[in-house]
Short mmCIF file of C-alpha atoms in Angstrom, two decimals:
data_model
loop_
_atom_site.label_atom_id
_atom_site.label_comp_id
_atom_site.label_asym_id
_atom_site.label_seq_id
_atom_site.Cartn_x
_atom_site.Cartn_y
_atom_site.Cartn_z
CA MET A 1 0.00 0.09 -0.01
CA LYS A 2 1.14 3.62 -0.56
CA THR A 3 -0.01 5.76 2.28
CA LEU A 4 -0.93 9.43 1.43
CA LEU A 5 -2.15 12.30 3.49
CA SER A 6 -3.43 15.55 2.02
CA ILE A 7 -4.35 18.78 3.77
CA ASP A 8 -6.30 21.63 2.01
CA GLY A 9 -5.60 25.35 2.23
CA GLY A 10 -7.75 27.72 4.17
CA GLY A 11 -5.74 30.11 6.27
CA VAL A 12 -6.89 30.05 9.92
CA ARG A 13 -9.18 27.19 9.23
CA GLY A 14 -6.12 25.02 9.25
CA ILE A 15 -7.09 24.56 12.85
CA ILE A 16 -9.90 22.14 11.78
CA PRO A 17 -7.57 19.68 9.98
CA ALA A 18 -4.85 20.23 12.87
CA THR A 19 -7.45 18.97 15.34
CA ILE A 20 -8.28 15.87 13.24
CA LEU A 21 -4.52 15.12 13.01
CA GLN A 22 -4.20 15.42 16.78
CA PHE A 23 -6.79 12.70 17.26
CA LEU A 24 -5.18 10.41 14.57
CA GLU A 25 -1.78 10.75 16.09
CA LYS A 26 -3.19 10.00 19.48
CA LYS A 27 -4.77 6.65 18.19
CA LEU A 28 -1.41 5.70 16.51
CA GLN A 29 0.41 6.32 19.79
CA GLU A 30 -2.09 3.95 21.43
CA PHE A 31 -1.31 1.23 18.95
CA ASP A 32 2.47 1.86 18.57
CA GLY A 33 3.69 3.82 21.61
CA PRO A 34 4.13 7.40 22.68
CA ASP A 35 6.80 8.30 20.19
CA ALA A 36 4.62 7.63 17.11
CA ARG A 37 4.23 10.61 14.80
CA ILE A 38 2.19 11.33 11.77
CA ALA A 39 5.37 11.41 9.56
CA ASP A 40 6.15 7.77 10.49
CA TYR A 41 3.09 6.50 8.73
CA PHE A 42 2.64 8.27 5.38
CA ASP A 43 4.79 7.75 2.20
CA ILE A 44 3.68 11.23 0.96
CA ILE A 45 2.10 14.21 2.95
CA ALA A 46 0.82 16.97 0.53
CA GLY A 47 -0.36 20.43 1.77
CA THR A 48 -1.46 23.73 0.16
CA SER A 49 -1.24 27.12 1.80
CA THR A 50 -1.92 26.66 5.43
CA GLY A 51 -1.86 22.81 4.68
CA GLY A 52 1.63 23.35 3.42
CA LEU A 53 2.79 24.86 6.68
CA ILE A 54 1.21 22.03 8.56
CA THR A 55 3.02 19.58 6.26
CA ALA A 56 6.36 21.33 7.01
CA MET A 57 5.74 21.21 10.78
CA LEU A 58 4.82 17.50 10.66
CA THR A 59 7.90 16.46 8.52
CA ALA A 60 10.80 19.00 9.13
CA PRO A 61 13.36 17.13 11.32
CA ASN A 62 14.64 18.42 14.60
CA ASP A 63 18.23 17.93 16.02
CA LYS A 64 17.25 14.21 16.79
CA LYS A 65 15.79 13.50 13.44
CA ARG A 66 12.23 13.57 14.65
CA PRO A 67 9.46 15.82 13.69
CA LEU A 68 9.62 19.54 14.80
CA PHE A 69 5.96 19.27 15.89
CA ALA A 70 3.70 16.66 17.31
CA ALA A 71 0.21 16.97 15.85
CA LYS A 72 -0.99 18.06 19.28
CA ASP A 73 1.25 21.12 19.12
CA ILE A 74 -0.15 22.49 15.86
CA THR A 75 -3.47 23.86 17.13
CA PRO A 76 -1.81 25.83 20.00
CA PHE A 77 0.72 27.21 17.49
CA TYR A 78 -2.23 28.59 15.47
CA LEU A 79 -4.09 29.94 18.49
CA GLU A 80 -0.87 31.72 19.67
CA ASN A 81 0.25 33.04 16.30
CA CYS A 82 -2.60 33.75 14.03
CA PRO A 83 -3.58 37.07 15.77
CA SER A 84 -0.12 38.28 14.74
CA PHE A 85 -0.23 36.55 11.25
CA PHE A 86 -3.56 38.36 10.59
CA PRO A 87 -3.84 41.37 12.94
CA PRO A 88 -7.35 42.77 13.22
CA PRO A 89 -8.02 46.27 12.01
CA LYS A 90 -8.07 49.09 14.41
CA LYS A 91 -11.54 50.14 15.54
CA GLY A 92 -13.28 53.36 14.75
CA ILE A 93 -13.66 55.32 11.57
CA SER A 94 -9.81 55.90 11.23
CA GLY A 95 -9.30 52.07 11.43
CA CYS A 96 -11.98 51.45 8.78
CA LEU A 97 -10.48 54.00 6.46
CA ARG A 98 -7.02 52.69 6.86
CA THR A 99 -8.27 49.18 6.14
CA GLN A 100 -10.02 50.35 2.94
CA TYR A 101 -6.89 52.21 1.91
CA THR A 102 -4.69 49.13 2.48
CA VAL A 103 -7.09 46.98 0.52
CA TRP A 104 -6.98 49.25 -2.46
CA THR A 105 -3.28 49.87 -2.37
CA GLY A 106 -1.65 46.47 -1.49
CA PRO A 107 -2.18 43.12 0.29
CA LYS A 108 -4.32 43.20 3.30
CA TYR A 109 -1.35 41.99 5.49
CA SER A 110 2.27 42.70 5.29
CA GLY A 111 3.21 39.13 6.12
CA ASP A 112 6.32 40.21 8.24
CA PHE A 113 5.39 38.32 11.26
CA LEU A 114 4.31 35.20 9.39
CA HIS A 115 7.56 35.15 7.30
CA SER A 116 9.88 35.72 10.33
CA THR A 117 8.01 32.90 12.22
CA VAL A 118 8.36 30.51 9.35
CA ARG A 119 12.01 31.41 8.85
CA ARG A 120 12.66 30.86 12.60
CA LEU A 121 10.85 27.47 12.57
CA CYS A 122 12.29 25.99 9.39
CA GLY A 123 15.78 27.48 9.72
CA ASP A 124 18.07 26.30 6.93
CA ARG A 125 16.17 23.03 6.42
CA ARG A 126 15.52 22.17 2.66
CA LEU A 127 12.99 19.92 0.89
CA HIS A 128 15.22 16.94 0.73
CA GLU A 129 15.61 16.72 4.40
CA THR A 130 12.05 16.07 5.42
CA LEU A 131 11.32 13.02 7.32
CA THR A 132 8.91 11.72 4.77
CA ASN A 133 8.12 12.61 1.13
CA ILE A 134 6.24 15.92 0.80
CA VAL A 135 4.44 17.70 -2.07
CA ILE A 136 3.53 21.34 -1.84
CA PRO A 137 1.86 23.26 -4.84
CA THR A 138 2.47 26.93 -5.52
CA TYR A 139 1.81 29.23 -8.54
CA ASP A 140 4.46 31.13 -10.40
CA ILE A 141 2.95 34.44 -11.70
CA HIS A 142 5.92 35.10 -13.94
CA LEU A 143 5.83 31.79 -15.76
CA GLN A 144 2.00 31.63 -15.37
CA GLN A 145 1.99 28.03 -14.41
CA PRO A 146 1.82 25.93 -11.29
CA ILE A 147 5.16 25.00 -9.54
CA ILE A 148 4.88 21.85 -7.56
CA PHE A 149 7.79 21.61 -4.90
CA SER A 150 8.49 18.02 -3.74
CA SER A 151 11.16 16.18 -1.87
CA PHE A 152 11.21 13.80 -4.91
CA ALA A 153 12.45 16.62 -7.24
CA ALA A 154 14.58 18.06 -4.61
CA ARG A 155 16.56 14.94 -4.26
CA ARG A 156 17.20 14.95 -8.13
CA ASP A 157 17.91 18.53 -8.84
CA GLU A 158 19.51 21.03 -6.38
CA LEU A 159 17.81 23.84 -8.12
CA LYS A 160 14.50 22.47 -6.93
CA ASP A 161 15.72 21.82 -3.39
CA ALA A 162 14.43 25.15 -1.92
CA LEU A 163 14.39 26.09 1.61
CA LEU A 164 11.33 24.79 3.44
CA SER A 165 10.59 28.46 4.74
CA ASP A 166 10.45 29.73 1.15
CA VAL A 167 8.13 27.01 0.05
CA CYS A 168 5.84 27.59 2.92
CA ILE A 169 5.85 31.37 2.51
CA GLY A 170 5.14 31.02 -1.31
CA THR A 171 2.32 28.51 -0.99
CA SER A 172 0.57 30.68 1.50
CA ALA A 173 0.81 34.09 -0.35
CA ALA A 174 -2.98 34.27 -0.96
CA PRO A 175 -3.68 37.07 -3.48
CA THR A 176 -5.04 40.29 -1.86
CA TYR A 177 -4.25 38.82 1.65
CA LEU A 178 -0.39 38.42 1.55
CA PRO A 179 2.41 39.64 -0.63
CA ALA A 180 3.73 37.44 -3.43
CA HIS A 181 7.09 35.81 -2.60
CA CYS A 182 10.19 35.89 -4.76
CA PHE A 183 13.36 33.70 -4.08
CA LYS A 184 16.16 32.01 -6.09
CA THR A 185 17.89 28.73 -5.84
CA GLU A 186 21.50 27.99 -6.96
CA ASP A 187 23.70 25.04 -7.86
CA SER A 188 26.37 24.94 -5.35
CA GLY A 189 28.71 23.18 -7.80
CA ASP A 190 27.94 25.37 -10.81
CA LYS A 191 27.30 28.91 -9.97
CA THR A 192 25.93 29.70 -13.48
CA ARG A 193 22.95 27.58 -12.77
CA SER A 194 20.21 29.25 -10.83
CA CYS A 195 16.44 29.48 -10.83
CA SER A 196 14.09 32.22 -9.79
CA PHE A 197 10.55 31.79 -8.42
CA ASN A 198 7.76 34.36 -8.30
CA LEU A 199 5.12 32.69 -6.20
CA ILE A 200 1.57 33.08 -4.94
CA ASP A 201 -0.73 30.75 -2.99
CA GLY A 202 -0.84 27.26 -4.27
CA GLY A 203 -4.57 27.19 -3.76
CA VAL A 204 -5.14 28.91 -7.09
CA ALA A 205 -4.05 25.78 -8.73
CA ALA A 206 -4.64 22.93 -6.25
CA ASN A 207 -6.33 23.95 -2.97
CA ASN A 208 -6.87 20.33 -2.35
CA PRO A 209 -3.61 18.53 -3.30
CA THR A 210 -4.89 14.87 -3.05
CA LEU A 211 -4.50 14.14 -6.71
CA LEU A 212 -1.14 15.73 -6.77
CA ALA A 213 0.02 13.23 -4.11
CA MET A 214 -1.45 10.38 -5.93
CA ASN A 215 0.21 11.54 -9.20
CA HIS A 216 3.53 11.56 -7.46
CA ALA A 217 2.87 8.19 -5.92
CA MET A 218 2.26 6.65 -9.45
CA GLN A 219 5.38 8.12 -10.83
CA GLU A 220 8.02 7.86 -8.08
CA PRO A 221 9.32 4.71 -6.29
CA ILE A 222 8.54 5.08 -2.59
CA ILE A 223 11.38 4.26 -0.37
CA PRO A 224 10.66 4.36 3.39
CA ASN A 225 12.82 6.86 5.24
CA PRO A 226 15.42 4.91 7.36
CA ASN A 227 15.01 7.43 10.22
CA ILE A 228 11.42 6.21 10.81
CA LEU A 229 11.90 2.42 10.78
CA LEU A 230 12.99 0.49 13.80
CA SER A 231 15.29 -1.81 12.02
CA LYS A 232 17.23 1.17 10.38
CA PRO A 233 17.62 -0.54 6.99
CA SER A 234 20.05 0.58 4.09
CA ILE A 235 18.15 2.25 1.28
CA ASP A 236 19.49 -0.64 -0.96
CA ASP A 237 17.79 -3.12 1.29
CA TRP A 238 14.34 -2.02 0.34
CA PRO A 239 12.59 -3.94 -2.54
CA LEU A 240 10.97 -1.30 -4.75
CA GLU A 241 8.62 -3.62 -6.62
CA PRO A 242 5.98 -4.15 -3.79
CA LEU A 243 5.41 -0.43 -3.58
CA ASP A 244 6.19 0.46 -7.21
CA LEU A 245 2.71 1.21 -8.77
CA LYS A 246 2.71 0.34 -12.43
CA GLU A 247 -0.72 1.57 -13.18
CA ASN A 248 -3.57 3.39 -11.44
CA GLU A 249 -5.00 0.71 -9.13
CA SER A 250 -6.86 2.36 -6.19
CA SER A 251 -6.44 -0.83 -4.12
CA LYS A 252 -2.76 0.07 -3.67
CA PHE A 253 -3.62 3.36 -2.08
CA LEU A 254 -4.61 4.30 1.48
CA VAL A 255 -5.47 8.09 1.35
CA LEU A 256 -6.70 10.48 3.99
CA SER A 257 -7.70 13.90 2.66
CA LEU A 258 -8.49 16.63 5.18
CA GLY A 259 -10.60 19.85 4.37
CA THR A 260 -10.65 23.03 6.04
CA GLY A 261 -14.29 23.59 5.98
CA HIS A 262 -16.81 24.92 3.38
CA ASN A 263 -19.74 27.41 3.48
CA VAL A 264 -22.22 26.67 0.69
CA ASP A 265 -24.50 29.54 1.43
CA ARG A 266 -22.15 32.59 1.67
CA TYR A 267 -23.17 34.21 -1.62
CA LYS A 268 -26.39 34.50 -3.47
CA ALA A 269 -26.78 35.04 -7.38
CA THR A 270 -29.30 37.74 -6.77
CA ASP A 271 -26.68 39.82 -4.94
CA ALA A 272 -23.71 38.86 -7.15
CA ALA A 273 -25.73 39.81 -10.23
CA LYS A 274 -25.19 43.46 -9.18
CA TRP A 275 -21.53 43.25 -8.21
CA GLY A 276 -18.94 45.03 -10.16
CA ARG A 277 -15.16 44.42 -10.17
CA SER A 278 -14.59 46.16 -6.75
CA ARG A 279 -17.05 43.87 -5.05
CA TRP A 280 -15.85 40.69 -6.60
CA LEU A 281 -12.13 41.51 -5.99
CA LEU A 282 -12.37 43.37 -2.60
CA ASN A 283 -15.64 43.20 -0.72
CA GLY A 284 -14.21 44.91 2.40
CA GLY A 285 -11.05 42.75 2.42
CA ASN A 286 -12.73 39.40 2.01
CA PRO A 287 -12.85 38.85 -1.87
CA PRO A 288 -15.50 36.49 -3.00
CA ILE A 289 -13.61 35.50 -6.14
CA ILE A 290 -10.72 34.05 -3.97
CA ASP A 291 -13.09 31.85 -1.82
CA ILE A 292 -14.94 30.71 -4.84
CA PHE A 293 -12.12 29.40 -6.96
CA MET A 294 -10.19 27.89 -4.09
CA GLN A 295 -13.22 26.05 -2.83
CA SER A 296 -14.41 24.88 -6.35
CA SER A 297 -10.80 23.60 -6.92
CA ALA A 298 -10.96 21.59 -3.75
CA ASP A 299 -14.41 20.21 -4.34
CA MET A 300 -13.51 19.04 -8.07
CA VAL A 301 -10.58 17.15 -6.68
CA ASP A 302 -12.79 15.47 -4.03
CA ILE A 303 -15.27 14.51 -6.73
CA HIS A 304 -12.52 13.09 -9.05
CA ALA A 305 -10.92 11.07 -6.15
CA SER A 306 -14.25 9.73 -5.12
CA ALA A 307 -14.91 8.51 -8.67
CA LEU A 308 -11.42 6.75 -8.83
CA PHE A 309 -12.09 4.88 -5.49
CA LYS A 310 -15.75 3.98 -6.22
CA GLY A 311 -16.65 0.26 -5.77
CA SER A 312 -14.87 -2.20 -3.67
CA ASN A 313 -11.91 0.19 -2.91
CA LYS A 314 -13.93 3.19 -1.83
CA HIS A 315 -12.86 2.90 1.78
CA ASN A 316 -9.24 3.38 0.80
CA TYR A 317 -10.07 7.00 0.29
CA ILE A 318 -11.24 9.04 3.30
CA ARG A 319 -12.19 12.65 3.01
CA ILE A 320 -12.92 14.47 6.31
CA GLN A 321 -14.56 17.92 5.69
CA GLU A 322 -16.94 20.25 7.51
CA PRO A 323 -19.50 21.34 4.80
CA GLU A 324 -21.38 24.03 6.86
CA LEU A 325 -19.33 26.88 8.14
CA SER A 326 -20.93 30.17 9.26
CA ASP A 327 -19.72 33.40 7.62
CA ASP A 328 -17.21 34.23 10.42
CA ARG A 329 -16.04 30.62 10.59
CA SER A 330 -15.54 30.44 6.77
CA SER A 331 -13.17 33.51 6.83
CA MET A 332 -9.58 32.68 6.01
CA ASP A 333 -8.17 35.44 8.21
CA LEU A 334 -10.48 36.31 11.14
CA SER A 335 -8.09 35.83 14.10
CA THR A 336 -10.17 36.77 16.97
CA GLU A 337 -9.93 34.51 20.05
CA GLU A 338 -13.57 33.70 19.71
CA ASN A 339 -13.32 32.61 16.06
CA LEU A 340 -10.13 30.56 16.62
CA ASN A 341 -11.56 28.64 19.55
CA GLY A 342 -14.72 28.23 17.51
CA LEU A 343 -12.74 26.59 14.73
CA LYS A 344 -11.15 24.28 17.23
CA MET A 345 -14.49 23.27 18.52
CA ILE A 346 -15.70 22.63 15.03
CA GLY A 347 -12.78 20.21 14.52
CA ARG A 348 -13.69 18.47 17.76
CA LYS A 349 -17.41 18.14 16.94
CA LEU A 350 -16.51 17.03 13.41
CA LEU A 351 -14.99 13.89 14.92
CA ASP A 352 -18.46 12.87 16.40
CA LYS A 353 -20.42 13.62 13.14
CA PRO A 354 -21.47 10.80 10.90
CA PHE A 355 -18.98 9.92 8.14
CA SER A 356 -20.06 11.42 4.98
CA GLU A 357 -18.93 11.11 1.35
CA VAL A 358 -19.36 13.35 -1.63
CA ASN A 359 -22.26 12.59 -4.12
CA ILE A 360 -20.35 12.58 -7.40
CA GLU A 361 -23.41 13.96 -9.30
CA SER A 362 -24.65 16.59 -6.95
CA GLY A 363 -21.30 17.50 -5.22
CA HIS A 364 -22.96 17.49 -1.86
CA TYR A 365 -21.81 15.56 1.14
CA GLU A 366 -24.15 12.68 2.19
CA GLU A 367 -24.13 10.66 5.30
CA VAL A 368 -23.02 7.12 4.80
CA ARG A 369 -25.75 4.71 5.90
CA GLY A 370 -26.31 1.00 6.28
CA LYS A 371 -23.61 -1.34 7.44
CA TYR A 372 -20.88 1.20 6.71
CA ALA A 373 -22.41 3.89 8.92
CA MET A 374 -19.85 5.22 11.22
CA THR A 375 -18.76 8.47 12.93
CA ASN A 376 -15.60 10.28 11.73
CA ARG A 377 -13.89 9.29 14.94
CA ASP A 378 -14.72 5.51 14.12
CA VAL A 379 -13.37 5.97 10.64
CA LEU A 380 -10.16 7.56 11.69
CA THR A 381 -9.71 4.85 14.43
CA ARG A 382 -9.95 2.18 11.73
CA PHE A 383 -7.61 4.23 9.51
CA ALA A 384 -5.06 4.40 12.19
CA LYS A 385 -5.34 0.49 12.77
CA GLU A 386 -4.58 0.07 8.97
CA LEU A 387 -1.67 2.56 8.98
CA SER A 388 -0.22 0.68 11.98
CA ALA A 389 -0.70 -2.65 10.37
CA GLU A 390 1.03 -1.34 7.20
CA LYS A 391 3.95 -0.06 9.07
CA MET A 392 4.34 -3.41 10.84
CA LEU A 393 4.24 -5.25 7.60
CA ARG A 394 7.05 -3.21 6.23
CA GLU A 395 9.06 -3.98 9.29
CA LEU A 396 8.56 -7.67 8.87
CA ILE A 397 9.64 -7.48 5.14
CA LEU A 398 12.72 -5.52 6.08
CA ARG A 399 13.72 -8.10 8.85
CA ARG A 400 13.16 -10.95 6.50
CA ILE A 401 15.35 -9.40 3.88
CA GLN A 402 18.09 -8.70 6.34
CA LEU A 403 17.92 -12.27 7.61
#
């Protein structure tokens, strides 16, 4: 099996998948001990925007070659830092005027605190150093095309081995919210070789990176990282064939896709019919066009993935998503204490909601009924058991090879 984790973009709403991941890691620790971490169980972790930041936090190594963050530490990180990432506007008429002026003349936020925090956390770590394979999409506005950063490409070409901090800043540079990000990579052995990137939020291309992760899994041989296996094998010891996917067989995947919530009733056609450019693009600092194209991108990927896994392999693909956010909760940048704690509670309540799957025809989430009816908590517990069993199987294969 190839095990994949995908995390959507969504700004402060990253608290929702962070809460889900905390539960999943706790279950893995119940099965395999207190040192178990998310990165130990997934061949590929993909994340866009805020999901890209979570991906880096879960996979960047500390001095002991273990993840910088346990899953339980991500939500407190968001609660502590989001008010500084997205500071609320000053109150009163002057504050309102300043907000409107900022919206018209530049990005809503400077990004200074976000950038400095990300650089402090990631340090000089690069893509090839992550504890498991990662995939993070961005969009290059100079080339006018998506740029997909991955640890696979980083190991092959030094020009693609960017700093994790630059990748995180680039993938989270949401248009109108945060400034675009420019950086350059160089070949240490050949100074004439360099590559410049001019990046904005990966959500404009793949707000839900599930299919990107699957695409890489189909094209790349997956070699378990020696740092996360008990028997510490040599890379040469691992047989590629059992994990080398020759064709698109969904039975060989075990996929968990985490959304950041969705509000289906935020806008009405009767209102939008009267909007001009300023309303579509600005709307008091909450541009509808950004919400719409990022959410539509995520939903289309979910529909395609569900179609790929239909039939006997449908339970190899798990999508956990909150489909009904209120206006405040659906904001990507509302960093009040009340809203951040509210998102945390949504994540917790989501665990006890009935497991739902997208209806491929309507696009709506529908509760799974009958013999497969479970809560999201039950589904994740079962998923954790499958991840633990897969890891144990790999250990047995390696030990057999070494004997």
